[in-house]
Structures are given as C-alpha cells and as structure tokens.
Amino acid sequence: MSLTDKAIEQLRELISTGALPPGSKLPPEPDLAAQLGLSRNLAREAVKALAVARILEVRRGDGTYVTSLEPSLLLEGLGGAVELLQGDAGALLDLMEVRRLLEPMTTALAATRISDEALAEVKRHLDAMREARDDVERLNSHDAAFHRAVASATGNDTLLTILEGVSGRTLRARVWRGLVDAQAAGRTLAEHEAIFDALAARDATLSQAAALMHVNSTERWLREHLESGSTIRDEAQAVTRPKVRQNP
C-alpha cells in the first residue's frame, strides 16, 4: 500500500467512525495533516481522492466538508464506470448476470410496496413505449424510465442506484438490439406489459417471473449477438456516424 493509499485510509477511518460525521467541516489542511501524522502534501492528496469519490466536497473559499454519504451520491460513479466497459464482451455479460440476479427480486419487492401513484408512473412510461415503438431512441428512453419507476417503488434508494448503474450499460444494448432486429421492439414491449400487469395485480411471484423472462430475453439476444462477432461500440459508431450522401 502506497503512502497516499494509507493517507486515504486514515481519513476514511475518521469518517467511518463518526469522528467526521456527514456534513461536518474538515480542519484546515495544516491541522488535518498534524492530526493524521501526515505531510500536508499527503493530506491534500487524500482529500482530493475522497472528493472524487463523492465522500468529501471541496467548497472554494469555504473549506472541505463531508458529504451526506447517501447511497445515491456514493454510488453515482457506478454508471460512469460501466460505460467504460463498452468494448468488453465478457464484462458486459457479467453485468447482465448481475442484472438478472437483482432485477427480478426488485420487481417482486416493488409489487408488495407499489402505490397507486407509482403504478400510474410505470403505466405512463409503458404507454409512451407503445406510442414510440418505431422510434428507437424514445422507446429506450422510456424503457429506462419504466425500470427506474419500478425500482423506485421499492423505496430502497441503494437498490435503485445500483440497478441504475448496471442497467445504464444494458440500456445501450437494448438500443442496438432495436436497431439490428426489427422485431425486437414488439417483443420488448410485450415483456414490459407482462411486468406491468403483474405489478398491477400486486403479485410478487408473477412480477418476479415476468422480470426474469425480460432480462433473460435480453441476455440471450446479447450473447448471440456478441458471439456473431458484432460489438456494441462498433454499432454505436455506425449508427451515430453522419451518412455520406452519394450522387446517383
């Protein structure tokens, strides 16, 4: 472990033990360095690292504070990290496996807790998906919102944040799925309708099964697609690259 890593660990320990609780202001750099038995340079590096991790917030002209340490804040970087895995087929399939483990249980939990207002929000996005079935971008935008509304209905912000981070990558996979397979939009819509119907019935077992079928369908397509030699990144570039109009 490097000296910088040790400095980070020492500062993290002050926060985890409550010596520096959420919202508290850190001592001035010289005092903090002395308290930790570090050089000012190491203390500064530790603060920078924890600021990047959203554990600390540096406010210019005011000082450095411990953030709220809420899951939605600390796990914020998960989605960004997932986006860096675009060209790694193995990592992408691993993420699909994580989603397969989490999303069905999340949907089952949502069925036991979902309010009428939350169910109406899920239906709003389902209706929008029906209207946008020929518009891949809108379809997938409401697809993501649909799943977010379901996860949000559990009332578990940590679960919501983790699922959003993992699903951010699989959302891209569904976009390309819609582009390369003309029948994908209809199948995806039917899968979402089954999830909504199960939620509306407040049936946890049926909701879990419907969500599992949906994730399995996406994962199966993705495996076949990647095995064919195609890559999500290549398709993204092909679709977003401006088309050159040729003279007849």
PDB file of C-alpha atoms in Angstrom:
ATOM      1  CA  MET A   1       0.000   0.000   0.000  1.00  0.00           C
ATOM      2  CA  SER A   2       1.422   3.384  -1.011  1.00  0.00           C
ATOM      3  CA  LEU A   3       1.732   6.329   1.379  1.00  0.00           C
ATOM      4  CA  THR A   4      -1.127   8.037  -0.436  1.00  0.00           C
ATOM      5  CA  ASP A   5      -3.335   4.959  -0.019  1.00  0.00           C
ATOM      6  CA  LYS A   6      -2.523   4.886   3.692  1.00  0.00           C
ATOM      7  CA  ALA A   7      -3.413   8.567   3.972  1.00  0.00           C
ATOM      8  CA  ILE A   8      -6.732   7.947   2.234  1.00  0.00           C
ATOM      9  CA  GLU A   9      -7.447   5.027   4.559  1.00  0.00           C
ATOM     10  CA  GLN A  10      -6.703   7.132   7.642  1.00  0.00           C
ATOM     11  CA  LEU A  11      -9.006   9.915   6.533  1.00  0.00           C
ATOM     12  CA  ARG A  12     -11.703   7.436   5.532  1.00  0.00           C
ATOM     13  CA  GLU A  13     -11.489   5.890   9.007  1.00  0.00           C
ATOM     14  CA  LEU A  14     -12.164   9.258  10.649  1.00  0.00           C
ATOM     15  CA  ILE A  15     -15.328   9.492   8.559  1.00  0.00           C
ATOM     16  CA  SER A  16     -16.480   5.890   9.034  1.00  0.00           C
ATOM     17  CA  THR A  17     -16.040   6.033  12.830  1.00  0.00           C
ATOM     18  CA  GLY A  18     -18.075   9.236  13.059  1.00  0.00           C
ATOM     19  CA  ALA A  19     -15.193  11.451  14.105  1.00  0.00           C
ATOM     20  CA  LEU A  20     -16.070  13.416  10.957  1.00  0.00           C
ATOM     21  CA  PRO A  21     -19.836  12.879  10.516  1.00  0.00           C
ATOM     22  CA  PRO A  22     -21.836  13.743   7.369  1.00  0.00           C
ATOM     23  CA  GLY A  23     -21.979  17.475   6.789  1.00  0.00           C
ATOM     24  CA  SER A  24     -19.042  18.263   9.070  1.00  0.00           C
ATOM     25  CA  LYS A  25     -16.209  20.554   8.040  1.00  0.00           C
ATOM     26  CA  LEU A  26     -12.660  19.246   7.941  1.00  0.00           C
ATOM     27  CA  PRO A  27      -9.971  21.051   9.931  1.00  0.00           C
ATOM     28  CA  PRO A  28      -7.664  23.352   7.942  1.00  0.00           C
ATOM     29  CA  GLU A  29      -5.066  21.417   5.952  1.00  0.00           C
ATOM     30  CA  PRO A  30      -2.161  22.001   8.398  1.00  0.00           C
ATOM     31  CA  ASP A  31      -4.283  20.860  11.353  1.00  0.00           C
ATOM     32  CA  LEU A  32      -5.638  17.854   9.455  1.00  0.00           C
ATOM     33  CA  ALA A  33      -2.137  16.790   8.442  1.00  0.00           C
ATOM     34  CA  ALA A  34      -0.936  17.072  12.031  1.00  0.00           C
ATOM     35  CA  GLN A  35      -3.949  15.142  13.344  1.00  0.00           C
ATOM     36  CA  LEU A  36      -3.245  12.297  10.909  1.00  0.00           C
ATOM     37  CA  GLY A  37       0.507  12.447  11.332  1.00  0.00           C
ATOM     38  CA  LEU A  38       0.965  13.124   7.629  1.00  0.00           C
ATOM     39  CA  SER A  39       2.700  15.651   5.467  1.00  0.00           C
ATOM     40  CA  ARG A  40       0.480  18.394   4.107  1.00  0.00           C
ATOM     41  CA  ASN A  41       1.024  17.013   0.601  1.00  0.00           C
ATOM     42  CA  LEU A  42      -0.268  13.547   1.575  1.00  0.00           C
ATOM     43  CA  ALA A  43      -3.228  15.052   3.403  1.00  0.00           C
ATOM     44  CA  ARG A  44      -4.037  17.098   0.304  1.00  0.00           C
ATOM     45  CA  GLU A  45      -3.853  14.029  -1.952  1.00  0.00           C
ATOM     46  CA  ALA A  46      -6.146  12.075   0.378  1.00  0.00           C
ATOM     47  CA  VAL A  47      -8.704  14.890   0.326  1.00  0.00           C
ATOM     48  CA  LYS A  48      -8.594  15.035  -3.472  1.00  0.00           C
ATOM     49  CA  ALA A  49      -9.133  11.289  -3.790  1.00  0.00           C
ATOM     50  CA  LEU A  50     -12.113  11.269  -1.423  1.00  0.00           C
ATOM     51  CA  ALA A  51     -13.580  14.297  -3.188  1.00  0.00           C
ATOM     52  CA  VAL A  52     -13.529  12.363  -6.469  1.00  0.00           C
ATOM     53  CA  ALA A  53     -15.320   9.507  -4.678  1.00  0.00           C
ATOM     54  CA  ARG A  54     -18.023  11.980  -3.526  1.00  0.00           C
ATOM     55  CA  ILE A  55     -17.110  11.369   0.113  1.00  0.00           C
ATOM     56  CA  LEU A  56     -15.790  14.894   0.520  1.00  0.00           C
ATOM     57  CA  GLU A  57     -16.855  18.150  -1.085  1.00  0.00           C
ATOM     58  CA  VAL A  58     -14.354  20.958  -1.584  1.00  0.00           C
ATOM     59  CA  ARG A  59     -16.061  24.345  -1.478  1.00  0.00           C
ATOM     60  CA  ARG A  60     -13.844  27.101  -2.788  1.00  0.00           C
ATOM     61  CA  GLY A  61     -13.336  29.867  -0.271  1.00  0.00           C
ATOM     62  CA  ASP A  62     -15.170  27.944   2.435  1.00  0.00           C
ATOM     63  CA  GLY A  63     -13.365  24.687   3.130  1.00  0.00           C
ATOM     64  CA  THR A  64     -13.857  20.942   2.747  1.00  0.00           C
ATOM     65  CA  TYR A  65     -16.916  19.113   4.037  1.00  0.00           C
ATOM     66  CA  VAL A  66     -18.009  15.525   4.442  1.00  0.00           C
ATOM     67  CA  THR A  67     -20.919  14.933   2.059  1.00  0.00           C
ATOM     68  CA  SER A  68     -24.271  13.460   3.040  1.00  0.00           C
ATOM     69  CA  LEU A  69     -22.791   9.999   2.334  1.00  0.00           C
ATOM     70  CA  GLU A  70     -26.122   8.937   0.854  1.00  0.00           C
ATOM     71  CA  PRO A  71     -26.021   5.847  -1.403  1.00  0.00           C
ATOM     72  CA  SER A  72     -27.254   7.788  -4.436  1.00  0.00           C
ATOM     73  CA  LEU A  73     -24.221  10.058  -4.096  1.00  0.00           C
ATOM     74  CA  LEU A  74     -21.554   7.498  -3.233  1.00  0.00           C
ATOM     75  CA  LEU A  75     -22.650   5.074  -5.952  1.00  0.00           C
ATOM     76  CA  GLU A  76     -23.033   7.813  -8.545  1.00  0.00           C
ATOM     77  CA  GLY A  77     -19.847   6.810 -10.321  1.00  0.00           C
ATOM     78  CA  LEU A  78     -21.008   3.244 -10.966  1.00  0.00           C
ATOM     79  CA  GLY A  79     -22.843   4.116 -14.168  1.00  0.00           C
ATOM     80  CA  GLY A  80     -19.843   6.021 -15.497  1.00  0.00           C
ATOM     81  CA  ALA A  81     -17.543   3.110 -14.763  1.00  0.00           C
ATOM     82  CA  VAL A  82     -19.934   0.730 -16.513  1.00  0.00           C
ATOM     83  CA  GLU A  83     -19.883   2.899 -19.641  1.00  0.00           C
ATOM     84  CA  LEU A  84     -16.118   2.303 -19.891  1.00  0.00           C
ATOM     85  CA  LEU A  85     -16.785  -1.402 -20.450  1.00  0.00           C
ATOM     86  CA  GLN A  86     -18.368  -0.862 -23.871  1.00  0.00           C
ATOM     87  CA  GLY A  87     -15.869  -2.954 -25.787  1.00  0.00           C
ATOM     88  CA  ASP A  88     -15.521  -5.775 -23.247  1.00  0.00           C
ATOM     89  CA  ALA A  89     -17.995  -8.518 -24.131  1.00  0.00           C
ATOM     90  CA  GLY A  90     -17.173 -10.581 -21.048  1.00  0.00           C
ATOM     91  CA  ALA A  91     -17.714  -7.668 -18.687  1.00  0.00           C
ATOM     92  CA  LEU A  92     -20.951  -6.757 -20.444  1.00  0.00           C
ATOM     93  CA  LEU A  93     -22.294 -10.277 -19.988  1.00  0.00           C
ATOM     94  CA  ASP A  94     -21.197 -10.204 -16.337  1.00  0.00           C
ATOM     95  CA  LEU A  95     -23.268  -7.052 -15.895  1.00  0.00           C
ATOM     96  CA  MET A  96     -26.250  -8.760 -17.474  1.00  0.00           C
ATOM     97  CA  GLU A  97     -25.799 -11.563 -14.974  1.00  0.00           C
ATOM     98  CA  VAL A  98     -25.835  -9.059 -12.113  1.00  0.00           C
ATOM     99  CA  ARG A  99     -28.997  -7.526 -13.509  1.00  0.00           C
ATOM    100  CA  ARG A 100     -30.570 -10.982 -13.796  1.00  0.00           C
ATOM    101  CA  LEU A 101     -29.862 -11.567 -10.107  1.00  0.00           C
ATOM    102  CA  LEU A 102     -31.145  -8.193  -8.906  1.00  0.00           C
ATOM    103  CA  GLU A 103     -33.962  -7.001 -11.156  1.00  0.00           C
ATOM    104  CA  PRO A 104     -36.459  -9.872 -10.719  1.00  0.00           C
ATOM    105  CA  MET A 105     -36.230  -9.659  -6.927  1.00  0.00           C
ATOM    106  CA  THR A 106     -36.502  -5.879  -7.115  1.00  0.00           C
ATOM    107  CA  THR A 107     -39.645  -6.173  -9.212  1.00  0.00           C
ATOM    108  CA  ALA A 108     -41.116  -8.686  -6.765  1.00  0.00           C
ATOM    109  CA  LEU A 109     -40.423  -6.299  -3.883  1.00  0.00           C
ATOM    110  CA  ALA A 110     -41.974  -3.437  -5.843  1.00  0.00           C
ATOM    111  CA  ALA A 111     -45.163  -5.471  -6.269  1.00  0.00           C
ATOM    112  CA  THR A 112     -45.584  -5.589  -2.488  1.00  0.00           C
ATOM    113  CA  ARG A 113     -44.916  -1.879  -1.967  1.00  0.00           C
ATOM    114  CA  ILE A 114     -46.003  -0.023  -5.086  1.00  0.00           C
ATOM    115  CA  SER A 115     -48.515   2.775  -4.551  1.00  0.00           C
ATOM    116  CA  ASP A 116     -51.263   3.722  -6.967  1.00  0.00           C
ATOM    117  CA  GLU A 117     -49.281   6.835  -7.900  1.00  0.00           C
ATOM    118  CA  ALA A 118     -46.117   4.839  -8.586  1.00  0.00           C
ATOM    119  CA  LEU A 119     -48.074   2.298 -10.627  1.00  0.00           C
ATOM    120  CA  ALA A 120     -49.519   5.154 -12.681  1.00  0.00           C
ATOM    121  CA  GLU A 121     -45.968   6.366 -13.349  1.00  0.00           C
ATOM    122  CA  VAL A 122     -44.961   2.916 -14.591  1.00  0.00           C
ATOM    123  CA  LYS A 123     -48.021   2.844 -16.846  1.00  0.00           C
ATOM    124  CA  ARG A 124     -47.223   6.308 -18.213  1.00  0.00           C
ATOM    125  CA  HIS A 125     -43.882   5.077 -19.477  1.00  0.00           C
ATOM    126  CA  LEU A 126     -45.401   1.866 -20.794  1.00  0.00           C
ATOM    127  CA  ASP A 127     -47.955   3.901 -22.787  1.00  0.00           C
ATOM    128  CA  ALA A 128     -45.150   6.097 -24.107  1.00  0.00           C
ATOM    129  CA  MET A 129     -43.271   2.978 -25.211  1.00  0.00           C
ATOM    130  CA  ARG A 130     -46.329   1.817 -27.140  1.00  0.00           C
ATOM    131  CA  GLU A 131     -46.504   5.166 -28.920  1.00  0.00           C
ATOM    132  CA  ALA A 132     -42.759   5.179 -29.640  1.00  0.00           C
ATOM    133  CA  ARG A 133     -42.356   1.620 -30.888  1.00  0.00           C
ATOM    134  CA  ASP A 134     -40.967   2.879 -34.213  1.00  0.00           C
ATOM    135  CA  ASP A 135     -38.693   5.454 -32.562  1.00  0.00           C
ATOM    136  CA  VAL A 136     -35.755   3.551 -31.061  1.00  0.00           C
ATOM    137  CA  GLU A 137     -34.368   6.459 -29.041  1.00  0.00           C
ATOM    138  CA  ARG A 138     -37.712   7.334 -27.427  1.00  0.00           C
ATOM    139  CA  LEU A 139     -38.533   3.665 -26.878  1.00  0.00           C
ATOM    140  CA  ASN A 140     -35.348   3.074 -24.966  1.00  0.00           C
ATOM    141  CA  SER A 141     -35.617   6.345 -23.047  1.00  0.00           C
ATOM    142  CA  HIS A 142     -39.000   5.312 -21.677  1.00  0.00           C
ATOM    143  CA  ASP A 143     -37.721   1.754 -21.240  1.00  0.00           C
ATOM    144  CA  ALA A 144     -35.106   3.078 -18.794  1.00  0.00           C
ATOM    145  CA  ALA A 145     -37.677   5.297 -17.075  1.00  0.00           C
ATOM    146  CA  PHE A 146     -40.058   2.329 -16.752  1.00  0.00           C
ATOM    147  CA  HIS A 147     -37.459   0.279 -14.891  1.00  0.00           C
ATOM    148  CA  ARG A 148     -36.441   3.228 -12.763  1.00  0.00           C
ATOM    149  CA  ALA A 149     -40.048   3.752 -11.706  1.00  0.00           C
ATOM    150  CA  VAL A 150     -40.340   0.078 -10.764  1.00  0.00           C
ATOM    151  CA  ALA A 151     -37.143   0.130  -8.692  1.00  0.00           C
ATOM    152  CA  SER A 152     -38.113   3.439  -7.116  1.00  0.00           C
ATOM    153  CA  ALA A 153     -41.403   1.882  -5.971  1.00  0.00           C
ATOM    154  CA  THR A 154     -39.427  -0.356  -3.585  1.00  0.00           C
ATOM    155  CA  GLY A 155     -38.446   2.691  -1.542  1.00  0.00           C
ATOM    156  CA  ASN A 156     -34.885   1.357  -1.401  1.00  0.00           C
ATOM    157  CA  ASP A 157     -32.591   4.098  -2.728  1.00  0.00           C
ATOM    158  CA  THR A 158     -29.475   1.922  -2.524  1.00  0.00           C
ATOM    159  CA  LEU A 159     -31.066  -0.771  -4.669  1.00  0.00           C
ATOM    160  CA  LEU A 160     -32.331   1.853  -7.106  1.00  0.00           C
ATOM    161  CA  THR A 161     -28.880   3.406  -7.503  1.00  0.00           C
ATOM    162  CA  ILE A 162     -27.129   0.075  -8.025  1.00  0.00           C
ATOM    163  CA  LEU A 163     -29.665  -1.080 -10.603  1.00  0.00           C
ATOM    164  CA  GLU A 164     -29.484   2.214 -12.467  1.00  0.00           C
ATOM    165  CA  GLY A 165     -25.706   1.923 -12.613  1.00  0.00           C
ATOM    166  CA  VAL A 166     -25.816  -1.606 -14.004  1.00  0.00           C
ATOM    167  CA  SER A 167     -28.758  -1.003 -16.321  1.00  0.00           C
ATOM    168  CA  GLY A 168     -27.141   2.059 -17.858  1.00  0.00           C
ATOM    169  CA  ARG A 169     -24.924  -0.280 -19.844  1.00  0.00           C
ATOM    170  CA  THR A 170     -27.625  -2.762 -20.719  1.00  0.00           C
ATOM    171  CA  LEU A 171     -29.823   0.092 -21.895  1.00  0.00           C
ATOM    172  CA  ARG A 172     -27.320   0.699 -24.687  1.00  0.00           C
ATOM    173  CA  ALA A 173     -27.509  -2.998 -25.572  1.00  0.00           C
ATOM    174  CA  ARG A 174     -31.262  -2.724 -25.944  1.00  0.00           C
ATOM    175  CA  VAL A 175     -30.857   0.320 -28.201  1.00  0.00           C
ATOM    176  CA  TRP A 176     -28.715  -1.641 -30.610  1.00  0.00           C
ATOM    177  CA  ARG A 177     -30.990  -4.617 -30.259  1.00  0.00           C
ATOM    178  CA  GLY A 178     -33.833  -2.491 -31.577  1.00  0.00           C
ATOM    179  CA  LEU A 179     -31.677  -1.249 -34.448  1.00  0.00           C
ATOM    180  CA  VAL A 180     -30.483  -4.608 -35.701  1.00  0.00           C
ATOM    181  CA  ASP A 181     -33.614  -6.640 -35.073  1.00  0.00           C
ATOM    182  CA  ALA A 182     -36.825  -5.209 -36.487  1.00  0.00           C
ATOM    183  CA  GLN A 183     -38.899  -7.490 -34.280  1.00  0.00           C
ATOM    184  CA  ALA A 184     -37.207  -6.513 -31.007  1.00  0.00           C
ATOM    185  CA  ALA A 185     -39.405  -3.526 -30.230  1.00  0.00           C
ATOM    186  CA  GLY A 186     -42.581  -5.603 -30.242  1.00  0.00           C
ATOM    187  CA  ARG A 187     -41.091  -8.341 -28.075  1.00  0.00           C
ATOM    188  CA  THR A 188     -39.639  -5.850 -25.621  1.00  0.00           C
ATOM    189  CA  LEU A 189     -42.979  -4.061 -25.364  1.00  0.00           C
ATOM    190  CA  ALA A 190     -44.798  -7.337 -24.652  1.00  0.00           C
ATOM    191  CA  GLU A 191     -42.299  -8.150 -21.894  1.00  0.00           C
ATOM    192  CA  HIS A 192     -42.874  -4.775 -20.251  1.00  0.00           C
ATOM    193  CA  GLU A 193     -46.636  -5.206 -20.496  1.00  0.00           C
ATOM    194  CA  ALA A 194     -46.332  -8.511 -18.639  1.00  0.00           C
ATOM    195  CA  ILE A 195     -44.308  -6.826 -15.891  1.00  0.00           C
ATOM    196  CA  PHE A 196     -46.869  -4.044 -15.546  1.00  0.00           C
ATOM    197  CA  ASP A 197     -49.813  -6.455 -15.417  1.00  0.00           C
ATOM    198  CA  ALA A 198     -48.101  -8.423 -12.625  1.00  0.00           C
ATOM    199  CA  LEU A 199     -47.372  -5.235 -10.682  1.00  0.00           C
ATOM    200  CA  ALA A 200     -50.957  -4.051 -11.115  1.00  0.00           C
ATOM    201  CA  ALA A 201     -52.109  -7.365  -9.618  1.00  0.00           C
ATOM    202  CA  ARG A 202     -49.666  -6.813  -6.719  1.00  0.00           C
ATOM    203  CA  ASP A 203     -48.458 -10.362  -7.390  1.00  0.00           C
ATOM    204  CA  ALA A 204     -44.822 -10.620  -6.252  1.00  0.00           C
ATOM    205  CA  THR A 205     -44.230 -14.103  -7.691  1.00  0.00           C
ATOM    206  CA  LEU A 206     -45.652 -13.224 -11.081  1.00  0.00           C
ATOM    207  CA  SER A 207     -43.773  -9.904 -11.116  1.00  0.00           C
ATOM    208  CA  GLN A 208     -40.509 -11.701 -10.396  1.00  0.00           C
ATOM    209  CA  ALA A 209     -41.179 -14.227 -13.165  1.00  0.00           C
ATOM    210  CA  ALA A 210     -42.095 -11.540 -15.700  1.00  0.00           C
ATOM    211  CA  ALA A 211     -38.969  -9.530 -14.921  1.00  0.00           C
ATOM    212  CA  LEU A 212     -36.803 -12.660 -15.128  1.00  0.00           C
ATOM    213  CA  MET A 213     -38.248 -13.505 -18.542  1.00  0.00           C
ATOM    214  CA  HIS A 214     -37.482  -9.976 -19.726  1.00  0.00           C
ATOM    215  CA  VAL A 215     -33.865  -9.987 -18.516  1.00  0.00           C
ATOM    216  CA  ASN A 216     -33.293 -13.497 -19.852  1.00  0.00           C
ATOM    217  CA  SER A 217     -34.627 -12.467 -23.257  1.00  0.00           C
ATOM    218  CA  THR A 218     -32.253  -9.505 -23.415  1.00  0.00           C
ATOM    219  CA  GLU A 219     -29.306 -11.559 -22.165  1.00  0.00           C
ATOM    220  CA  ARG A 220     -29.954 -14.368 -24.662  1.00  0.00           C
ATOM    221  CA  TRP A 221     -30.082 -11.923 -27.560  1.00  0.00           C
ATOM    222  CA  LEU A 222     -26.936 -10.192 -26.344  1.00  0.00           C
ATOM    223  CA  ARG A 223     -24.983 -13.436 -26.056  1.00  0.00           C
ATOM    224  CA  GLU A 224     -25.976 -14.490 -29.561  1.00  0.00           C
ATOM    225  CA  HIS A 225     -25.200 -11.031 -30.894  1.00  0.00           C
ATOM    226  CA  LEU A 226     -21.738 -10.902 -29.346  1.00  0.00           C
ATOM    227  CA  GLU A 227     -20.947 -14.455 -30.421  1.00  0.00           C
ATOM    228  CA  SER A 228     -21.676 -13.410 -34.006  1.00  0.00           C
ATOM    229  CA  GLY A 229     -18.699 -11.056 -33.791  1.00  0.00           C
ATOM    230  CA  SER A 230     -20.664  -7.820 -33.507  1.00  0.00           C
ATOM    231  CA  THR A 231     -19.779  -5.263 -30.856  1.00  0.00           C
ATOM    232  CA  ILE A 232     -21.962  -2.687 -29.192  1.00  0.00           C
ATOM    233  CA  ARG A 233     -19.344   0.002 -29.716  1.00  0.00           C
ATOM    234  CA  ASP A 234     -18.995  -0.640 -33.447  1.00  0.00           C
ATOM    235  CA  GLU A 235     -22.733  -0.440 -33.918  1.00  0.00           C
ATOM    236  CA  ALA A 236     -22.954   2.738 -31.904  1.00  0.00           C
ATOM    237  CA  GLN A 237     -20.377   4.362 -34.140  1.00  0.00           C
ATOM    238  CA  ALA A 238     -22.108   3.080 -37.272  1.00  0.00           C
ATOM    239  CA  VAL A 239     -25.439   4.486 -36.222  1.00  0.00           C
ATOM    240  CA  THR A 240     -24.197   7.869 -34.973  1.00  0.00           C
ATOM    241  CA  ARG A 241     -21.707   8.437 -37.801  1.00  0.00           C
ATOM    242  CA  PRO A 242     -23.086  11.003 -40.297  1.00  0.00           C
ATOM    243  CA  LYS A 243     -24.181   9.387 -43.531  1.00  0.00           C
ATOM    244  CA  VAL A 244     -22.483  10.494 -46.716  1.00  0.00           C
ATOM    245  CA  ARG A 245     -24.984  11.166 -49.447  1.00  0.00           C
ATOM    246  CA  GLN A 246     -23.870   9.713 -52.747  1.00  0.00           C
ATOM    247  CA  ASN A 247     -24.773  11.202 -56.109  1.00  0.00           C
ATOM    248  CA  PRO A 248     -26.857   8.863 -58.299  1.00  0.00           C
TER     249      PRO A 248
END
